[in-house]
Structure formats: structure tokens, C-alpha cells
Coordinates of C-alpha atoms in Angstrom, one line a residue:
X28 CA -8.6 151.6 -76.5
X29 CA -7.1 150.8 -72.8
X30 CA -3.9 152.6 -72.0
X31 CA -1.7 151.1 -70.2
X32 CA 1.4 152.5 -68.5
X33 CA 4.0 149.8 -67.1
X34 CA 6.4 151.6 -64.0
X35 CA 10.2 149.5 -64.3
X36 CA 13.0 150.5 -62.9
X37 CA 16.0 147.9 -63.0
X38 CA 18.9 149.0 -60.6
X39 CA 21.3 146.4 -61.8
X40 CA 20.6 143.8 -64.4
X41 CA 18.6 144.1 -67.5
X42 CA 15.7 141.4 -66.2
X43 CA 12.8 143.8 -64.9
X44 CA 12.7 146.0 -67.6
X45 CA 13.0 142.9 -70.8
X46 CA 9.8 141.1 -68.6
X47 CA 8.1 144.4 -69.1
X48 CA 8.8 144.8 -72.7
X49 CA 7.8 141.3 -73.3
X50 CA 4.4 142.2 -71.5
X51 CA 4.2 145.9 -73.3
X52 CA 4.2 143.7 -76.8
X53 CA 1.8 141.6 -75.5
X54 CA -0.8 144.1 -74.4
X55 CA 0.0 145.8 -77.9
X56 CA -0.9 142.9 -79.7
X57 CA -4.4 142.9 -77.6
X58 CA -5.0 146.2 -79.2
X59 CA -4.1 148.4 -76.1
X60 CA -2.3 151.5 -76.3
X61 CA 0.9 150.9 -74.0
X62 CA 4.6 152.5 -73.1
X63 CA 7.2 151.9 -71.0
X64 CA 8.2 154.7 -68.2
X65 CA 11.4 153.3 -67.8
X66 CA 13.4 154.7 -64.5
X67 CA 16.9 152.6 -64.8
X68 CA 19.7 153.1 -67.7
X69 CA 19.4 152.8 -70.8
X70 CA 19.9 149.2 -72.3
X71 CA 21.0 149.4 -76.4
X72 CA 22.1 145.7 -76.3
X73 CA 18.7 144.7 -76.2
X74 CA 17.5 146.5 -79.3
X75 CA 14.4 147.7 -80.7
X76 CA 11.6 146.9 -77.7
X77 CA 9.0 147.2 -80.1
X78 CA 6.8 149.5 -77.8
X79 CA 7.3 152.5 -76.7
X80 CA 9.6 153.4 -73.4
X81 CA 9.3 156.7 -71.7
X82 CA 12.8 157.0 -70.2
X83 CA 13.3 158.9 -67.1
X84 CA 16.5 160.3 -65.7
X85 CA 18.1 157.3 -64.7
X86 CA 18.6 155.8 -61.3
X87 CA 21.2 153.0 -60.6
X88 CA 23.1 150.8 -57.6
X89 CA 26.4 150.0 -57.4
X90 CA 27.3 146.4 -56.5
X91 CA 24.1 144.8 -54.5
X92 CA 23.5 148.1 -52.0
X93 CA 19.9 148.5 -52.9
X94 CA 19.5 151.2 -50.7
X95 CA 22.1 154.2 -52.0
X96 CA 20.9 155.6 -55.1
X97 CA 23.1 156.6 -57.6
X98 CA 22.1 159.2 -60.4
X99 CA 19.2 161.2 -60.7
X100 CA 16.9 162.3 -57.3
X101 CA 13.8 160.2 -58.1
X102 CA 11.5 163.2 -55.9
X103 CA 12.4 165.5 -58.7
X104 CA 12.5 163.4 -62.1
X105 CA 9.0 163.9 -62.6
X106 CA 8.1 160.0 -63.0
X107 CA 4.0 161.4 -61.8
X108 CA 4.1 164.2 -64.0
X109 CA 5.2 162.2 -66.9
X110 CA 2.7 159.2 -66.2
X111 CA -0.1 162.4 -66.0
X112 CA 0.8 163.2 -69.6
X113 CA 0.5 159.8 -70.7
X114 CA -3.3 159.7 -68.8
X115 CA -3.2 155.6 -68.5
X116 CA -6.4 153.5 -67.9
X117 CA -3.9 151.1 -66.0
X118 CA -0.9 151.2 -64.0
X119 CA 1.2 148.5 -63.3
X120 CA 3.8 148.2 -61.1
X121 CA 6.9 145.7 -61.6
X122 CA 8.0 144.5 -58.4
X123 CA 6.7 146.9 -56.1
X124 CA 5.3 146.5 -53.6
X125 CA 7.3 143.6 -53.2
X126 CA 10.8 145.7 -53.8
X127 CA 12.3 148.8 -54.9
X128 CA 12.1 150.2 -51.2
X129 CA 14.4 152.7 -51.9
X130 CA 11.8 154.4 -54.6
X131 CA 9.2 153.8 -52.7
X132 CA 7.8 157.3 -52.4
X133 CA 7.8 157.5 -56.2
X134 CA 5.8 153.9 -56.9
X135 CA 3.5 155.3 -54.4
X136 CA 2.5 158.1 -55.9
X137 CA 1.9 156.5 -59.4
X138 CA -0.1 154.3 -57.6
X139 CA -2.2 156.5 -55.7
X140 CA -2.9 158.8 -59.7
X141 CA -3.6 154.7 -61.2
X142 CA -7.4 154.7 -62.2
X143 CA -6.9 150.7 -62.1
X144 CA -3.6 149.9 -60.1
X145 CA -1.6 146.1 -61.1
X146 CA 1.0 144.4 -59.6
X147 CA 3.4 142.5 -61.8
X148 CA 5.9 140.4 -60.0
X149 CA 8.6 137.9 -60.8
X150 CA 8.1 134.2 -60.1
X151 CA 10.8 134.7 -56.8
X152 CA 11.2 138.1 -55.3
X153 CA 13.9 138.4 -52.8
X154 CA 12.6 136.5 -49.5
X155 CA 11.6 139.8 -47.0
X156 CA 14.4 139.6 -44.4
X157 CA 11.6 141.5 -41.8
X158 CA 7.9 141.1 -40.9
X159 CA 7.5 145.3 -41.6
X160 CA 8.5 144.5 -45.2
X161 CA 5.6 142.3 -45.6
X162 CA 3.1 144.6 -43.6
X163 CA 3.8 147.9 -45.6
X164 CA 3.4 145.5 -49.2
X165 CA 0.2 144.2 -47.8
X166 CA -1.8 147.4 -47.6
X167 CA -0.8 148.4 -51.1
X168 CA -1.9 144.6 -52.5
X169 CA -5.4 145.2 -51.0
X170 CA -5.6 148.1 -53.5
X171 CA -4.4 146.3 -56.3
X172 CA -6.9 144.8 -59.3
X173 CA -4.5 141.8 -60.4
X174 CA -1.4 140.7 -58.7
X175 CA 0.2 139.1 -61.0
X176 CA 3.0 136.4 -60.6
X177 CA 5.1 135.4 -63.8
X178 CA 5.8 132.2 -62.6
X179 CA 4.0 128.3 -62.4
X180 CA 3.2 126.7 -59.5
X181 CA 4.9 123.1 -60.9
X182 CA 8.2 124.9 -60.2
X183 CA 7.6 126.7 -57.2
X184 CA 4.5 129.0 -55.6
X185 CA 5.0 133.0 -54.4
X186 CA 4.0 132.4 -50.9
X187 CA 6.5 129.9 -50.6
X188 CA 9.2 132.2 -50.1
X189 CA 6.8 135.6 -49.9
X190 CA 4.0 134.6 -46.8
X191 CA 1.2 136.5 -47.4
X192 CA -2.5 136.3 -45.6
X193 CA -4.7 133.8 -46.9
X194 CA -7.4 136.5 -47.9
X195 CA -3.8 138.1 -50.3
X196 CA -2.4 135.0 -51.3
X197 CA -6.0 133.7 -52.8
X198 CA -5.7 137.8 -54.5
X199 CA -2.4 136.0 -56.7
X200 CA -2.6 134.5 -60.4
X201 CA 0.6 132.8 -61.5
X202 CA 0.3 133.6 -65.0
X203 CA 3.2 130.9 -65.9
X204 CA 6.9 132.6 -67.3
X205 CA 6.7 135.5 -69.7
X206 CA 8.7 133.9 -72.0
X207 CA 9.0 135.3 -75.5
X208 CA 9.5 132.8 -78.6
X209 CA 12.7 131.6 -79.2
X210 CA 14.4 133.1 -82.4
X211 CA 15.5 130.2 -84.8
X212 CA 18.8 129.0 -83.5
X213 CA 22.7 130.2 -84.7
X214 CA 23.9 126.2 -84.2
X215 CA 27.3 126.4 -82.9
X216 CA 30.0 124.0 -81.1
X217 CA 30.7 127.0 -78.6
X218 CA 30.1 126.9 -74.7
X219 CA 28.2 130.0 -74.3
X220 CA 28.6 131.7 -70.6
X221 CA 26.6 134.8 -69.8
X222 CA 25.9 136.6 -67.1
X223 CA 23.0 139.4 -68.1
X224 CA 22.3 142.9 -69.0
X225 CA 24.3 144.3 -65.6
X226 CA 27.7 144.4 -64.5
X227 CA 26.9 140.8 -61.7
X228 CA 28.7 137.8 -62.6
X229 CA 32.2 139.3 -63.5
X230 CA 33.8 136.3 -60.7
X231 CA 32.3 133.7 -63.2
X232 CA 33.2 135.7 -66.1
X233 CA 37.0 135.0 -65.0
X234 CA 37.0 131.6 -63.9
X235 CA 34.8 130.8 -67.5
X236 CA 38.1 132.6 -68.9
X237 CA 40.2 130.4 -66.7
X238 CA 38.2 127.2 -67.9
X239 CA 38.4 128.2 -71.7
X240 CA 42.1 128.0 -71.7
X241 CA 42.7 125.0 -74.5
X242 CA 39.4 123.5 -73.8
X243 CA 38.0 121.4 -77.0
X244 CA 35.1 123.8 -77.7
X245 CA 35.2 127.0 -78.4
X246 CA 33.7 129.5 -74.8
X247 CA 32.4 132.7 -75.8
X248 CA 31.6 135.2 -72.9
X249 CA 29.3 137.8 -73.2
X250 CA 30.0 140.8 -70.5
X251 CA 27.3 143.1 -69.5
X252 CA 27.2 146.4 -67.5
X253 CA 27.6 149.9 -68.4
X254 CA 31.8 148.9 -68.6
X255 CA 31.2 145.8 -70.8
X256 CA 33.8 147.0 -73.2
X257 CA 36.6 147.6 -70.8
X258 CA 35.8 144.5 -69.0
X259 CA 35.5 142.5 -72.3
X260 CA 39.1 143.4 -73.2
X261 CA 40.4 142.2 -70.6
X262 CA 39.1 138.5 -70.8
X263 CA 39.9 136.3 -73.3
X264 CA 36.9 135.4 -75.9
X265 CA 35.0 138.1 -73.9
X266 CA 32.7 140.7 -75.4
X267 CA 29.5 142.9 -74.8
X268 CA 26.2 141.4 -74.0
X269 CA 24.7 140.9 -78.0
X270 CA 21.2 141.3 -79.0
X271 CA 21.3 138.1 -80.7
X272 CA 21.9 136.4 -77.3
X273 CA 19.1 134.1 -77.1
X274 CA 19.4 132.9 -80.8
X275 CA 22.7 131.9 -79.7
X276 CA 21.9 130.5 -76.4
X277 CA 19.1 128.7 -78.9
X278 CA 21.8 126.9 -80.9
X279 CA 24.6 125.9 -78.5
X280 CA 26.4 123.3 -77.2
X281 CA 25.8 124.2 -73.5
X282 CA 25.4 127.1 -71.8
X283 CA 26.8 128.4 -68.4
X284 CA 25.0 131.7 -66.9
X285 CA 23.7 132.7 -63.3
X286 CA 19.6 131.6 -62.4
X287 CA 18.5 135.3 -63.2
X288 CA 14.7 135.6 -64.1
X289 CA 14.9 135.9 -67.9
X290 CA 18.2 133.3 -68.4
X291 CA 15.9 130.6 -66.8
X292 CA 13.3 131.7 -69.0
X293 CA 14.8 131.2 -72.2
X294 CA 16.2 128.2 -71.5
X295 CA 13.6 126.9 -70.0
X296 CA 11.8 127.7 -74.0
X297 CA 14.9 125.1 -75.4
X298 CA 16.7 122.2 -74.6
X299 CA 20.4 123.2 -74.6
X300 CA 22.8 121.7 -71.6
X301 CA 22.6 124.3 -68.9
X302 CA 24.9 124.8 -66.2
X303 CA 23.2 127.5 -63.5
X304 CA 25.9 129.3 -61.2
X305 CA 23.0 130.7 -58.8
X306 CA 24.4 134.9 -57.4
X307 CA 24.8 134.5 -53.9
X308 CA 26.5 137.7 -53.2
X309 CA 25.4 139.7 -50.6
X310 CA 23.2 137.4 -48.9
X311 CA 20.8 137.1 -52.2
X312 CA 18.7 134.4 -51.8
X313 CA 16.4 134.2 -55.3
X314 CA 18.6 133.3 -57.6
X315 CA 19.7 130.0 -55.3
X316 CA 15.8 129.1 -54.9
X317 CA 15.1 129.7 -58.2
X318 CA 18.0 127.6 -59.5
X319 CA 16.8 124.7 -56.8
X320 CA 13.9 124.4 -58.6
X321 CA 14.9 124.0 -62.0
X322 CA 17.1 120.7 -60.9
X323 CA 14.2 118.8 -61.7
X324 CA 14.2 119.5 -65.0
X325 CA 17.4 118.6 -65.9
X326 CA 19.5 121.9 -65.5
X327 CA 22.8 121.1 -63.4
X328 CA 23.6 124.0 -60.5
X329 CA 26.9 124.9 -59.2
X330 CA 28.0 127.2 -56.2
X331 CA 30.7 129.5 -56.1
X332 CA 32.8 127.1 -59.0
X333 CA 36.1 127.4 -60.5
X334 CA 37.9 126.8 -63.9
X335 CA 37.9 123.0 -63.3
X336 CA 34.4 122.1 -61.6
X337 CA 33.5 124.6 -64.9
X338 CA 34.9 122.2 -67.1
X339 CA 33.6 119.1 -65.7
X340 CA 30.3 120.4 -65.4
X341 CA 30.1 121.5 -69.4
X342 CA 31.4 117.5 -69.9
X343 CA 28.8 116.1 -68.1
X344 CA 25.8 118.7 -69.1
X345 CA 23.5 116.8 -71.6
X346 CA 20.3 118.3 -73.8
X347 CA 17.1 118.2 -71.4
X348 CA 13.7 117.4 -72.9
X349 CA 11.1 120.2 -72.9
X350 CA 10.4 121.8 -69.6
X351 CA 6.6 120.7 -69.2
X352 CA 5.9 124.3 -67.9
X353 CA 3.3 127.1 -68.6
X354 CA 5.8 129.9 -71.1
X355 CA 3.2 131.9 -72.3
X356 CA 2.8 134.4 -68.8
X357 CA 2.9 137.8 -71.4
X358 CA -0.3 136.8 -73.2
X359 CA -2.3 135.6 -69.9
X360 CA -1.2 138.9 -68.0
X361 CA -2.0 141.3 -71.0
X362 CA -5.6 139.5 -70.9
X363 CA -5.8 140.1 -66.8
X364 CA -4.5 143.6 -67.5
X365 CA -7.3 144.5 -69.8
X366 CA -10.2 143.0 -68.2
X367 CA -12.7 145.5 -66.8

């Protein structure tokens, strides 16, 4: 039996570590013996993973300044020492190379104790802003087995917005989303606006709020972060992030989030009227691509909107047909993962 240990650590959202849940079940269900080391906080809105995570002494950022820590001193939280007692046949890596600069020493060194070393990446990484970012990720790619893209090539190719040598680009397999089945649907008349597992969003969270006010539908907001409860209270049919999120988002009458990673996946996997309202803060560029992208199959984008362009754009957002698009990247990575 392959063991496989899967190195996440989310700094704000909740997106990196449900993609490597969603790919922990899926090597499970190959028959490989799997866990989670886990190096961000702990996420209880998202429920039982089903597999299980190894949680470290948490790191975290505050707003989008990636590089100040916050939390525990990731030289002396014993992430190698912990993967050691595990003894995987496989490590994989969730972003890095291709991020998580500031823990780089740490990714490192579980890569240099991997027997077989795999890169798992999101479909749009954040566009390197210098050249030396892309040098000191290509000589760890070289090592690599897979790297692994969970993204199709109909909606938009890695070295698009990551340029990589053609000898490392030819090294990539877009494995197509890792999107997880759809729950059966809670049908509702409610405009659902959410914003994910961290504590981004909360300007759209208040001019949702704003938009609410004596609107025909019912507008539920769902607040993440480690505050979500304090922030919730404060905003009028808000409350904490719930685990039956995407049943909901199933069943709505339109839905109004940011272009995270996971949001576009499950909506992407149904056909309720999206609104996207792409994070642009602090110069973030993936979310904005990524949302781009998706226009062509029906989702509507807005920048920076308030209470009324909210409004109209719920008004005007109509049910899209299926996405003609490859949702079953957990299954074809777990296969790449255990190939000898």
C-alpha cells in the first residue's frame, strides 16, 4: 500500500487545504494509505475531511502580507520530524514551489526527505512579480515526478500566467478541476453571497448587506475567518461560513462570491446564476484572471461593486448550462500520484 503524505498550509482562506482533502479522499479510494500534515488553522466549518490531517502548530497572515508570519515558528514545529513518523512513499507539495515563499525552508526540507516528490498546484497561481521567483521554482520542478495542475486547458493554460521553459512546461498535466460531487440541492428563493473559509471579502460582505435591504429575495451571507461570529453580528442576515455551503449554493436562486479556486469550482459542477466579485486587494491578480475566464461560460463578473450594481447584477444573472469542462482533477491526480 502507497503512503502518501500531502504538505498544505493555507495562510488565509480555506481553498488549499479543501483541494487537498478532496485529493486525500481520492487517493483513499485508490487504496493508498494517506493524511494530511496540515500547517494553517484549524477549519471546523468544513466538517469531517474524511482522511486523516496531521495538524501542525498553526501559521497564519494577516490581511494579504504573505511575508510576516503570524503564530507558530515554522523552523521549530517539527513539520520534517512529523512527516519522518508518518514514513510516506510520496510527498506532495500544494503550491510550492510556485508560493508559500515565506515557508520555504520548511517545504524544502520535506522535499529533500520525499522518496517520490509531487507538485500539486492550482489552476492560476499568483502571476510571479520577478524573474528570481521563477528561477528558484524551476530547480525544484526538475526534481519533481508529476507536476500537477488542477485546472483544464479550455479555460485557461499554467504557462499562461506562470512562463516556464519549454523542457518544464512539457513536465505539466492539467488534471482538469478537483471538484467533488455536488450534494443534492437545499432549493431556496435566497440570493446566497459568500466569500470563503477566511476572513477576505468583508467589503462585499457589507455592500451585499447594503443590497439586501428590502430586496424581493431573501440574501443570506455567510462570513468566514477565525472572527466570523463577531463579524456576522454585525451584518444583517449574516452568519458563519456552514458546512452545508455547497448544498445550498446547489439549490439557489443566484449566488454572489469572489473567483477563489474552490467557489469556481463548485459552481462550475451546477448551473445556478453566478455573480463573481474577483479580490483585487493588494495587487492580487488570480482571482481577476481566473474570473475572466469563466465569462465564457455564462458567469457575470463585477469589480469593486456596490449595493445597487449588486442588485442589478442578481436581476439580470440567469441559470447557465453545464460548464463543458473536465471536474474530475482528484481522481486523475490520485492515479498520477500512485503510478510507479
Amino acid at each position: 500500500m502507497t503512503r502518501v503524505l500531502i504538505a498544505v498550509t493555507h495562510l488565509t482562506g480555506s481553498g488549499h487545504l479543501v483541494r487537498s482533502l478532496a485529493l486525500a479522499r481520492a487517493l483513499r479510494a485508490r487504496g493508498a494509505e494517506v493524511a494530511v500534515l496540515s500547517g494553517g488553522r484549524p477549519l471546523p466549518h468544513l466538517g469531517d475531511p474524511g482522511v486523516e490531517v496531521i495538524q501542525l502548530p498553526p501559521v497564519w497572515v494577516e490581511g494579504l502580507d504573505y511575508a510576516r508570519l503570524h503564530g507558530a515558528d515554522p523552523e521549530t514545529r517539527g513539520a520534517v520530524t512529523t512527516a519522518r513518523g508518518f514514513a510516506p512513499d510520496v510527498i506532495v507539495t500544494e503550491t510550492w514551489p510556485f508560493g508559500r515563499g515565506a515557508l520555504w525552508g520548511e517545504f524544502a526540507a520535506l522535499a529533500a526527505i520525499a522518496p517520490r516528490l509531487v507538485v500539486s498546484v492550482r489552476d492560476i497561481p499568483e502571476p510571479p512579480a520577478r524573474a528570481g521567483k521563477i528561477a528558484r521554482a524551476e530547480g525544484t520542478l526538475a526534481r519533481a515526478s508529476h507536476v500537477l495542475v488542477h485546472g483544464d486547458p479550455a479555460v485557461t493554460r499554467f504557462t499562461d500566467h506562470w512562463p516556464l521553459p519549454a523542457a518544464l512546461a512539457d513536465r505539466l498535466t492539467h488534471t482538469g478541476y478537483v471538484a467533488e460531487p455536488m450534494p443534492p440541492p437545499v432549493a431556496s428563493d435566497e440570493v446566497l453571497v459568500a466569500v470563503g473559509g477566511g476572513a477576505l471579502g468583508r467589503r462585499l460582505l457589507a455592500a451585499a448587506a447594503e443590497a439586501a435591504e428590502g430586496a424581493r429575495r431573501p440574501w443570506r451571507l455567510l462570513v468566514g475567518g477565525a472572527d466570523a461570529a463577531e463579524v456576522a453580528a454585525r451584518l444583517p442576515g449574516a452568519e458563519p461560513a456552514r458546512a452545508d455551503y455547497r448544498a445550498r449554493l446547489a439549490g439557489a436562486a443566484a449566488s454572489i462570491s469572489l473567483a477563489g479556486y474552490n467557489t469556481a469550482c463548485d459552481l462550475l459542477a451546477c448551473t445556478t446564476p453566478a455573480v463573481l466579485v474577483p479580490m483585487g486587494d493588494g495587487g492580487e491578480r488570480e482571482q481577476g484572471l481566473r474570473a475572466a475566464a469563466l465569462t465564457r461560460y455564462g458567469f457575470r463578473v463585477l469589480h469593486d461593486p456596490d449595493a445597487r450594481a449588486l442588485r442589478a447584477a442578481v436581476a439580470n444573472a440567469a441559470p447557465r448550462p453545464p460548464a463543458p469542462v473536465a471536474l474530475d482533477g482528484a481522481d486523475r491526480s490520485a492515479a498520477l500520484i500512485l503510478q510507479e
